[in-house]
Structures are given as structure tokens and as C-alpha cells.
Amino acid sequence: MTMREINFDGLIGPSHNYAGLSLGNLASTKNAGHVSRPREAALQGIEKMRANLELGLVQGVFMPLPRPNGGWLADLGADFMTTTHALAANAMSASSMWAANAATVSPAPDTEDGRCHLTVANLKTMPHRSHEWPDTLAQLRLAFAHDAFAVHDPVPPAFGDEGAANFMRLADSHADTGLEIFVYGVSGGPYPARQHIEASRAIARLHKLDPERTLFVQQSEKAIAAGAFHNDVVAVANERTLFAHEKAFADKDDTLSRIRDRFAGLEYVEVADADVPLADAISSYLFNAQLLTLPTGEQTLVVPTECRDTPSVWKWLQAHLASNGPIRRVEVVDVRQSMANGGGPACLRLRVACDPDTVDPRFLVDHDKLDAMAKVVATRWPETIDGRELQSETLVNTVRQARAAMLDLLDLSRDLSD
Ligand code: SUG
């Protein structure tokens, strides 16, 4: 069996819009009411996947969910065309694009039964995200139907769970047994802490992890209050490397000493607040980068263009490259449409370390498939959506038909309905 890290990106859906639904996500609030560009957004996402392929990596994709979610509205006794704008916006959100929030993944080497475990996230804190999980679960059960995987229902909604965005794994290599680190929040000043420790503990039990190789670490309240609504806005890990902002964790010294006790090979790369203030780290999404091991063994950081446009961040990156530190290359990708809703390169992907032969091939992409997907996007995705005018028959039909055309292309229509 060949273990590889596969990044599954959420294809940016045809209903992508800016409705300002996420309190504590500063970009979402700032861009509320702006006109979105779903076609451009999805093409940016496809180019990001293409760039990963060009780096020699295995790339996967998840489909947009059915929008508007009429079933969810029906459960609320509402109908899309006649309900309030606020409820309609919650039903129309394309937020499943941020696949890092789809699930928490424990690769096979870490689990007692030697299977790769996935728990779909309940995302219960934000109404527009709380109805993603049933359709996300349907895709996970399809993509990971092989015996090599165990796919779990969400943890009960008493405890908020936002999936892999609050989870890190350290290991000598993706194929080795790792240390799984769950990051939870307690409070975030004026903003909600979205990951509850009890959800993280439940997942660790359900995934049959070894308690000796599992850690629960508290996210800094200051970081949440500054706009780091998920830990992956201030820290990212890959193999032996932990790349984090000085202010990412509630108690940095204790966190690092607990990690080192369990994972002696740690390579810790810290960015000091004096070099990159928390505000710059959050607006540029320096840590919401994909930290990837290339086939050559070198580590690359895939950052959004906003990092190049933020002087403190770009200076730090150049200095790190010159110092021959653990990150050897920096690649820049344009995902501005997603960034304007608080979703960077790392938000857009769910990492699964597994044998690619065990994944349903309809969820894996190559250049030809990406070309064909780009054609469907270019002809079917709306060019613009005015977030104030979501309740339009024409828009609803366009969004439904666009998704249906993509499912047809990927031979998924039979299995993923509306
Ligand atoms: O949950 N934005 C998402 C962004 C998720 C980013 N994910 C990670 N950090 N892994 C969120 O806040 C914007 C919705 C709106 O305003 O329309 C939104 O949901």
C-alpha cells in the first residue's frame, strides 16, 4: 500500500455569495453585501488544484452541495422564495467549499483498527454551516466507501465541531504513526469559540486513538478575538514541522513542552508578533497556507496572494527562505474570491493520508478532468451574484442546473441527488 497525502478541495459552488454570515470572521463581515463572482471564484479554485498537481501531488475534489437547501428550510416551515432574506442567505450559502471544515481525519497508522477514520463536522455554531453535514456525509461515504476507511456521523450538536481546521498531525512522514493534536477554544472575547473540547475528545475516542499520542490544546482567546475563528488561521503542521504564530495557543510554553514530550522530532517554526503582528497574519492568511511535502522531500508553503501584498509577511517569508529553514519554497495562489469570505488555501482543502487506490476515482482529478470541469464552470456558473438579491427564480434555476451539469460530468448524478 502506498500512503500519500491527498488534498480534497471543495469546488467553489455556483451560489458563492457575500452575505456576512460568520460573526468573528472579519473578512466575511467586511465584505457583506458585496457582489460576488462565482465563476471567477470556481476557476480560481480549479487553478489552485492544478498548481498542486503540477507540484507532483495527488489531488481530490468534493462537489458543491445542493443550494438553496430546501429540505432545511422545510424543516423550519419556510420556503426559499417567500422567507426572510436572512434565512434565504443561510440556505443559499456555498460554504461547503471550505473542505477543511468537512471532517476530522485520523489516518490508518494512528488508529487501533488500522483504518482511516473520518468524522463529519456538525458545524453547529453558524446556522448557514449547520446544515452542511448530511450532504457532506453522503459524499464522504461515497468517496471513502472502501474497507480502508471508517466514516462516522457527526458528534451530537451539544458540542461544536469544525473538523480539520482545528486539528494538526505531526509524524516523521505521512505513512508513520503520528501525534494527533486537537485544538479547542473556550472563549474568544466578542466572538464565538467554535470548537468544543468535548467534541474533540469524542472524536479521539471514536477514532480509537492511542491516548499517549493524542493531545488537546487550547487556542488563544486573544487570537480568536483578533479574528482567528479557526486554529488553521494561526498555525499549520506538516510531517515534523509546526508553523505557528507566537500568539496561536493559550499557553505556548506548555503546549510546546507537551508536544515535545510526545514527538521528539518536532521542527517548530515560530513567527514572532514583533515581525508579523497578529492582525497582519490574520488579514494575509499566512498560516492558512498549504504546507506540503513535495516528491523531492522539500517542504513548500502555498500562500494566498494577500501574503505577497502584506509587507511584514513577505519580508518574513523571504528571510525564512534565505535562512534555509524547514520551508524551502513558497508558491503563491490567487483565491481572492474565497479569501473575501475568510477562506484561504488551507480552508479549501481536506487532507487525507491514505492509499489513492482506495478512494472512489470520481473524487480524484487530473489535468484533463480539471479542463473539463473548468469548461462547465465557464459556461454554467453565474458570473455575479448580488448578495442582496438571492431570492430570484432565475438564480435558483441557474445554480441548480450548474451543479447538475458538474455532477453529470463526473458521473456522480446517480449517487448525489438534490
Ligand atoms: O466558516 N466563511 C467560512 C470560512 C471558513 C474557513 N475555514 C477554515 N479556516 N478552515 C466560515 O466562517 C462566510 C459566509 C458568508 O459570510 O457568506 C463563511 O462561512
Coordinates of C-alpha atoms and ligand atoms in Angstrom, one line a residue:
M1 CA 0.0 0.0 0.0
T2 CA 1.2 3.5 -0.9
M3 CA 0.3 6.2 1.6
R4 CA 0.1 9.6 0.1
E5 CA -1.3 12.9 1.3
I6 CA -4.3 13.7 -0.8
N7 CA -5.8 17.2 -0.7
F8 CA -9.5 17.2 -1.4
D9 CA -10.6 20.7 -2.4
G10 CA -14.2 21.9 -2.2
L11 CA -15.2 23.0 -5.7
I12 CA -16.5 26.6 -5.2
G13 CA -20.2 26.3 -5.8
P14 CA -22.4 28.4 -8.2
S15 CA -24.2 30.1 -5.3
H16 CA -21.0 31.6 -3.8
N17 CA -22.0 35.0 -2.4
Y18 CA -21.2 37.5 0.3
A19 CA -23.9 37.7 2.9
G20 CA -21.8 38.4 6.0
L21 CA -23.0 35.3 7.9
S22 CA -19.9 34.5 10.0
L23 CA -19.5 36.5 13.2
G24 CA -15.9 36.5 14.2
N25 CA -14.7 36.0 10.6
L26 CA -13.5 39.5 9.8
A27 CA -13.4 39.1 6.0
S28 CA -17.0 37.8 5.9
T29 CA -18.2 40.8 7.9
K30 CA -16.1 43.3 5.9
N31 CA -17.4 42.1 2.5
A32 CA -21.1 41.6 3.5
G33 CA -23.3 42.9 0.7
H34 CA -20.6 43.0 -2.0
V35 CA -21.2 41.4 -5.4
S36 CA -19.6 38.0 -5.7
R37 CA -18.1 36.4 -8.8
P38 CA -18.9 32.6 -8.6
R39 CA -17.5 31.8 -12.0
E40 CA -14.2 33.5 -11.3
A41 CA -14.1 32.0 -7.8
A42 CA -14.5 28.4 -9.0
L43 CA -11.9 29.0 -11.8
Q44 CA -9.5 30.3 -9.1
G45 CA -10.1 27.1 -7.1
I46 CA -9.6 24.9 -10.1
E47 CA -6.3 26.7 -10.9
K48 CA -5.2 26.1 -7.2
M49 CA -5.9 22.3 -7.7
R50 CA -3.9 22.4 -11.0
A51 CA -1.0 24.0 -9.2
N52 CA -1.0 21.2 -6.7
L53 CA -0.9 18.6 -9.5
E54 CA 2.0 20.4 -11.1
L55 CA 3.9 20.1 -7.8
G56 CA 3.6 16.3 -8.2
L57 CA 0.8 15.9 -5.6
V58 CA -2.3 13.7 -5.6
Q59 CA -5.4 15.9 -5.8
G60 CA -9.1 15.2 -5.0
V61 CA -12.3 17.2 -5.2
F62 CA -15.7 17.4 -3.4
M63 CA -18.8 18.7 -5.1
P64 CA -20.8 21.7 -4.1
L65 CA -23.9 20.9 -2.0
P66 CA -27.5 21.3 -3.3
R67 CA -28.4 25.0 -2.9
P68 CA -30.7 26.5 -1.8
N69 CA -31.2 23.8 0.8
G70 CA -35.0 23.4 0.5
G71 CA -35.1 20.5 2.9
W72 CA -33.5 22.5 5.7
L73 CA -35.9 25.4 5.1
A74 CA -38.9 23.0 5.0
D75 CA -37.8 21.7 8.5
L76 CA -38.1 25.4 9.6
G77 CA -41.5 25.7 8.0
A78 CA -40.1 28.1 5.4
D79 CA -39.9 28.4 1.7
F80 CA -36.9 30.0 -0.1
M81 CA -38.8 32.5 -2.3
T82 CA -41.1 33.8 0.5
T83 CA -38.9 33.6 3.6
T84 CA -36.8 36.4 5.1
H85 CA -33.6 37.4 3.3
A86 CA -31.6 36.3 6.4
L87 CA -33.0 32.7 6.3
A88 CA -32.7 32.6 2.5
A89 CA -29.0 33.6 2.7
N90 CA -28.4 30.8 5.2
A91 CA -30.0 28.3 2.8
M92 CA -28.0 29.5 -0.2
S93 CA -24.5 29.6 1.2
A94 CA -21.7 27.9 -0.7
S95 CA -19.7 27.5 2.5
S96 CA -19.1 23.7 2.0
M97 CA -16.2 24.9 -0.3
W98 CA -14.1 25.2 2.8
A99 CA -13.4 21.5 3.0
A100 CA -11.1 21.8 6.0
N101 CA -14.3 22.0 7.9
A102 CA -15.9 18.9 6.3
A103 CA -14.4 16.4 8.7
T104 CA -11.6 15.4 11.1
V105 CA -9.4 12.7 9.6
S106 CA -7.2 10.2 11.6
P107 CA -5.0 8.3 9.1
A108 CA -4.7 4.5 9.5
P109 CA -1.3 4.4 11.2
D110 CA -2.8 6.3 14.2
T111 CA -5.9 4.2 14.8
E112 CA -6.3 0.9 16.8
D113 CA -8.1 -0.9 14.0
G114 CA -5.7 0.3 11.2
R115 CA -8.4 2.0 9.3
C116 CA -8.5 5.7 8.3
H117 CA -11.3 7.3 10.4
L118 CA -13.3 10.4 9.3
T119 CA -15.9 12.2 11.4
V120 CA -18.1 14.6 9.6
A121 CA -18.2 18.0 11.4
N122 CA -21.5 19.2 12.8
L123 CA -20.6 22.9 12.3
K124 CA -23.4 23.8 14.7
T125 CA -22.1 27.3 15.7
M126 CA -23.1 29.0 12.5
P127 CA -26.6 28.5 11.1
H128 CA -25.5 28.6 7.4
R129 CA -22.9 25.8 8.1
S130 CA -25.0 23.7 10.5
H131 CA -27.0 22.1 7.6
E132 CA -23.9 21.1 5.5
W133 CA -23.2 17.8 7.3
P134 CA -25.9 15.4 5.9
D135 CA -24.9 16.2 2.3
T136 CA -21.2 16.2 3.1
L137 CA -21.6 12.9 4.9
A138 CA -23.2 11.4 1.7
Q139 CA -20.1 12.4 -0.3
L140 CA -17.7 11.1 2.4
R141 CA -19.5 7.8 2.4
L142 CA -19.2 7.6 -1.4
A143 CA -15.6 8.8 -1.7
F144 CA -14.3 6.6 1.2
A145 CA -16.6 3.5 0.8
H146 CA -13.6 1.2 0.8
D147 CA -12.9 -1.0 3.9
A148 CA -9.8 1.0 4.5
F149 CA -12.0 3.8 5.9
A150 CA -14.5 4.2 8.8
V151 CA -16.8 7.2 8.2
H152 CA -18.6 8.5 11.3
D153 CA -21.8 10.5 11.9
P154 CA -21.3 14.0 13.5
V155 CA -20.8 14.2 17.2
P156 CA -24.1 15.4 18.9
P157 CA -24.8 19.1 18.5
A158 CA -24.4 19.9 22.1
F159 CA -20.7 20.3 21.3
G160 CA -19.5 22.4 18.3
D161 CA -17.1 20.7 15.9
E162 CA -15.5 22.4 12.9
G163 CA -13.4 19.5 11.6
A164 CA -9.8 19.5 10.5
A165 CA -9.5 23.3 10.8
N166 CA -8.8 22.7 14.5
F167 CA -6.7 19.6 14.1
M168 CA -3.0 19.1 13.4
R169 CA -0.9 15.9 13.0
L170 CA 2.8 15.5 13.5
A171 CA 4.6 12.5 12.1
D172 CA 8.1 11.6 10.7
S173 CA 6.2 11.0 7.4
H174 CA 2.6 10.7 6.4
A175 CA 2.9 6.9 6.5
D176 CA 4.2 6.8 10.0
T177 CA 2.3 6.8 13.3
G178 CA 1.6 10.4 14.3
L179 CA 0.8 12.6 17.2
E180 CA -2.8 14.0 16.7
I181 CA -3.3 17.4 18.2
F182 CA -6.9 18.7 18.7
V183 CA -7.2 22.5 19.3
Y184 CA -10.2 23.7 21.1
G185 CA -11.5 27.2 22.1
V186 CA -13.0 28.3 25.4
S187 CA -13.9 31.8 24.6
G188 CA -13.0 34.4 22.0
G189 CA -13.8 37.8 23.6
P190 CA -16.7 39.2 21.5
Y191 CA -16.6 36.2 19.1
P192 CA -17.7 32.6 19.5
A193 CA -15.2 29.8 20.1
R194 CA -16.4 27.3 17.6
Q195 CA -14.5 24.1 18.6
H196 CA -15.6 22.5 21.9
I197 CA -13.2 20.3 23.8
E198 CA -15.9 17.6 24.3
A199 CA -16.3 17.3 20.6
S200 CA -12.6 16.8 20.1
R201 CA -12.5 14.2 22.9
A202 CA -15.4 12.3 21.4
I203 CA -13.7 12.2 18.0
A204 CA -10.4 10.9 19.6
R205 CA -12.4 8.1 21.3
L206 CA -14.5 7.3 18.1
H207 CA -11.3 7.2 16.0
K208 CA -9.7 4.7 18.5
L209 CA -6.6 6.9 19.0
D210 CA -3.9 6.0 21.5
P211 CA -4.2 8.5 24.4
E212 CA -0.4 8.6 24.5
R213 CA -0.3 10.0 21.0
T214 CA -3.2 12.4 21.4
L215 CA -3.1 16.0 22.7
F216 CA -5.8 18.6 23.5
V217 CA -4.5 22.1 23.3
Q218 CA -6.3 25.4 23.9
Q219 CA -6.4 28.1 21.3
S220 CA -5.5 31.5 22.5
E221 CA -8.6 33.7 23.4
K222 CA -6.7 36.7 22.0
A223 CA -6.3 35.0 18.7
I224 CA -10.0 34.2 18.4
A225 CA -10.8 37.8 19.5
A226 CA -8.4 39.1 16.8
G227 CA -10.3 37.1 14.1
A228 CA -8.7 33.6 14.2
F229 CA -12.0 31.8 14.3
H230 CA -10.3 28.5 13.5
N231 CA -6.8 27.4 14.6
D232 CA -5.7 27.0 11.0
V233 CA -5.7 30.8 10.7
V234 CA -2.7 30.9 13.0
A235 CA -1.0 27.5 12.8
V236 CA -0.4 24.7 10.3
A237 CA 1.5 21.4 10.6
N238 CA 3.0 19.0 8.1
E239 CA 5.0 15.9 9.0
R240 CA 7.7 17.1 11.5
T241 CA 7.0 20.8 11.1
L242 CA 4.7 23.0 13.2
F243 CA 4.5 26.5 11.7
A244 CA 2.7 28.9 14.1
H245 CA 2.2 32.4 15.2
E246 CA 3.7 33.3 18.6
K247 CA 0.2 34.0 19.9
A248 CA -1.6 31.0 18.4
F249 CA -2.0 29.0 21.7
A250 CA -3.4 29.9 25.1
D251 CA -0.2 28.7 26.8
K252 CA 2.6 28.4 24.3
D253 CA 5.4 27.0 26.5
D254 CA 3.1 24.3 28.0
T255 CA 1.8 23.4 24.5
L256 CA 5.3 23.1 23.1
S257 CA 6.6 21.1 26.0
R258 CA 3.6 18.7 25.8
I259 CA 4.2 18.2 22.1
R260 CA 7.9 17.7 22.5
D261 CA 7.3 15.0 25.2
R262 CA 5.3 13.0 22.7
F263 CA 7.1 13.9 19.5
A264 CA 10.8 14.4 19.9
G265 CA 11.5 15.2 16.3
L266 CA 9.4 18.4 16.3
E267 CA 10.7 21.2 14.0
Y268 CA 9.0 24.3 15.4
V269 CA 8.9 27.4 13.1
E270 CA 7.5 30.4 15.0
V271 CA 6.6 33.8 13.7
A272 CA 7.1 36.4 16.3
D273 CA 4.4 39.1 16.8
A274 CA 7.1 41.7 16.6
D275 CA 7.9 40.6 13.0
V276 CA 4.3 39.8 11.8
P277 CA 1.6 41.3 14.1
L278 CA -1.4 39.0 14.6
A279 CA -3.5 41.4 12.6
D280 CA -1.3 41.0 9.5
A281 CA -1.1 37.3 10.0
I282 CA -4.9 37.1 10.0
S283 CA -5.6 39.5 7.1
S284 CA -2.9 37.9 4.9
Y285 CA -3.7 34.3 6.0
L286 CA 0.0 33.4 6.2
F287 CA -0.8 30.3 8.3
N288 CA -3.8 29.3 6.2
A289 CA -1.3 28.1 3.7
Q290 CA -0.9 24.5 2.5
L291 CA 2.3 23.2 4.0
L292 CA 3.2 20.4 1.6
T293 CA 6.0 17.8 1.2
L294 CA 6.9 17.6 -2.5
P295 CA 8.1 14.3 -4.0
T296 CA 11.6 15.7 -3.7
G297 CA 11.2 15.8 0.1
E298 CA 11.3 19.6 0.2
Q299 CA 8.5 21.5 2.0
T300 CA 6.6 24.1 0.1
L301 CA 4.2 26.7 1.5
V302 CA 1.3 27.5 -0.8
V303 CA 0.2 31.0 0.3
P304 CA -2.6 33.3 -1.0
T305 CA -1.6 36.5 -3.0
E306 CA -2.5 38.6 0.1
C307 CA 0.8 37.4 1.7
R308 CA 2.8 38.9 -1.1
D309 CA 0.8 42.1 -0.7
T310 CA 1.5 42.4 3.1
P311 CA 5.0 43.8 3.6
S312 CA 5.7 42.3 7.1
V313 CA 4.6 38.8 5.9
W314 CA 6.5 38.9 2.6
K315 CA 9.6 40.1 4.4
W316 CA 9.4 37.2 6.9
L317 CA 9.0 34.7 4.1
Q318 CA 12.0 35.9 2.2
A319 CA 14.1 35.9 5.4
H320 CA 13.0 32.3 6.2
L321 CA 13.8 31.1 2.7
A322 CA 17.3 32.8 2.9
S323 CA 17.9 31.1 6.2
N324 CA 17.5 27.6 4.7
G325 CA 14.8 26.8 7.2
P326 CA 12.3 23.9 7.0
I327 CA 10.2 25.7 4.4
R328 CA 12.2 25.7 1.2
R329 CA 9.7 27.1 -1.4
V330 CA 6.8 29.5 -1.4
E331 CA 4.1 29.2 -4.1
V332 CA 1.5 32.0 -4.5
V333 CA -2.1 31.2 -5.5
D334 CA -4.9 33.6 -6.2
V335 CA -8.0 32.6 -4.3
R336 CA -9.2 36.1 -3.7
Q337 CA -12.9 35.3 -4.1
S338 CA -12.7 32.7 -1.3
M339 CA -10.4 34.9 0.8
A340 CA -13.1 37.7 0.8
N341 CA -15.2 35.3 2.8
G342 CA -12.3 34.3 5.1
G343 CA -11.3 31.1 3.3
G344 CA -7.6 30.7 2.3
P345 CA -5.8 27.8 0.5
A346 CA -5.8 25.6 3.6
C347 CA -9.6 26.2 4.3
L348 CA -10.4 25.0 0.8
R349 CA -8.9 21.5 1.3
L350 CA -9.4 18.4 3.4
R351 CA -6.2 16.4 3.9
V352 CA -6.5 12.6 3.8
A353 CA -3.4 10.5 4.1
C354 CA -4.2 7.1 2.5
D355 CA -3.6 4.9 -0.5
P356 CA -5.1 6.7 -3.5
D357 CA -6.2 3.3 -4.9
T358 CA -8.7 3.0 -2.0
V359 CA -10.5 6.3 -3.0
D360 CA -13.5 6.4 -5.4
P361 CA -11.7 7.7 -8.5
R362 CA -14.6 10.0 -9.3
F363 CA -13.3 12.2 -6.5
L364 CA -9.7 12.4 -7.8
V365 CA -8.6 14.8 -10.5
D366 CA -6.0 15.0 -13.3
H367 CA -5.4 17.8 -15.8
D368 CA -7.9 16.6 -18.3
K369 CA -10.6 16.4 -15.7
L370 CA -9.8 19.9 -14.4
D371 CA -10.0 21.2 -18.0
A372 CA -13.5 19.6 -18.4
M373 CA -14.6 21.0 -15.0
A374 CA -13.4 24.5 -16.0
K375 CA -15.5 24.3 -19.1
V376 CA -18.6 23.5 -17.2
V377 CA -17.8 26.4 -14.7
A378 CA -17.2 28.8 -17.6
T379 CA -20.5 28.1 -19.2
R380 CA -22.8 27.3 -16.3
W381 CA -21.7 29.2 -13.1
P382 CA -23.2 32.6 -12.7
E383 CA -20.8 35.5 -13.4
T384 CA -22.0 37.6 -10.5
I385 CA -24.4 37.4 -7.5
D386 CA -25.6 40.4 -5.7
G387 CA -25.9 39.1 -2.1
R388 CA -29.0 41.4 -1.5
E389 CA -30.9 39.7 -4.3
L390 CA -30.7 36.0 -3.7
Q391 CA -34.4 35.2 -3.9
S392 CA -34.7 35.0 -7.6
E393 CA -36.2 32.1 -9.6
T394 CA -33.7 32.7 -12.4
L395 CA -30.8 32.5 -9.9
V396 CA -32.1 29.4 -8.2
N397 CA -32.5 27.6 -11.6
T398 CA -29.1 28.6 -12.8
V399 CA -27.5 27.4 -9.5
R400 CA -29.3 24.0 -9.6
Q401 CA -28.6 23.4 -13.3
A402 CA -24.9 24.3 -12.9
R403 CA -24.4 21.8 -10.1
A404 CA -26.3 19.2 -12.0
A405 CA -24.1 19.7 -15.1
M406 CA -21.0 19.2 -12.9
L407 CA -22.4 16.0 -11.3
D408 CA -23.1 14.7 -14.8
L409 CA -19.6 15.4 -16.0
L410 CA -18.1 13.5 -13.0
D411 CA -20.6 10.6 -13.2
L412 CA -22.0 11.5 -9.8
S413 CA -25.6 12.3 -10.6
R414 CA -26.9 8.9 -9.7
D415 CA -25.4 9.0 -6.2
L416 CA -25.7 12.6 -5.2
S417 CA -29.2 14.0 -5.6
D418 CA -30.7 17.3 -4.9
Ligands
SUG1 O1 -16.9 29.3 8.5 N1 -16.8 31.6 5.8 C1 -16.3 30.4 6.5 C2 -14.8 30.3 6.3 C3 -14.2 29.0 6.7 C4 -12.7 29.0 6.7 N2 -12.2 27.7 7.1 C5 -11.1 27.5 7.7 N3 -10.5 28.4 8.4 N4 -10.7 26.3 7.8 C6 -16.6 30.4 8.0 O2 -16.6 31.4 8.6 C7 -18.6 33.0 5.1 C8 -20.0 33.1 5.0 C9 -20.7 34.3 4.5 O3 -20.4 35.3 5.1 O4 -21.4 34.2 3.5 C10 -18.1 31.7 5.7 O5 -18.9 30.9 6.1

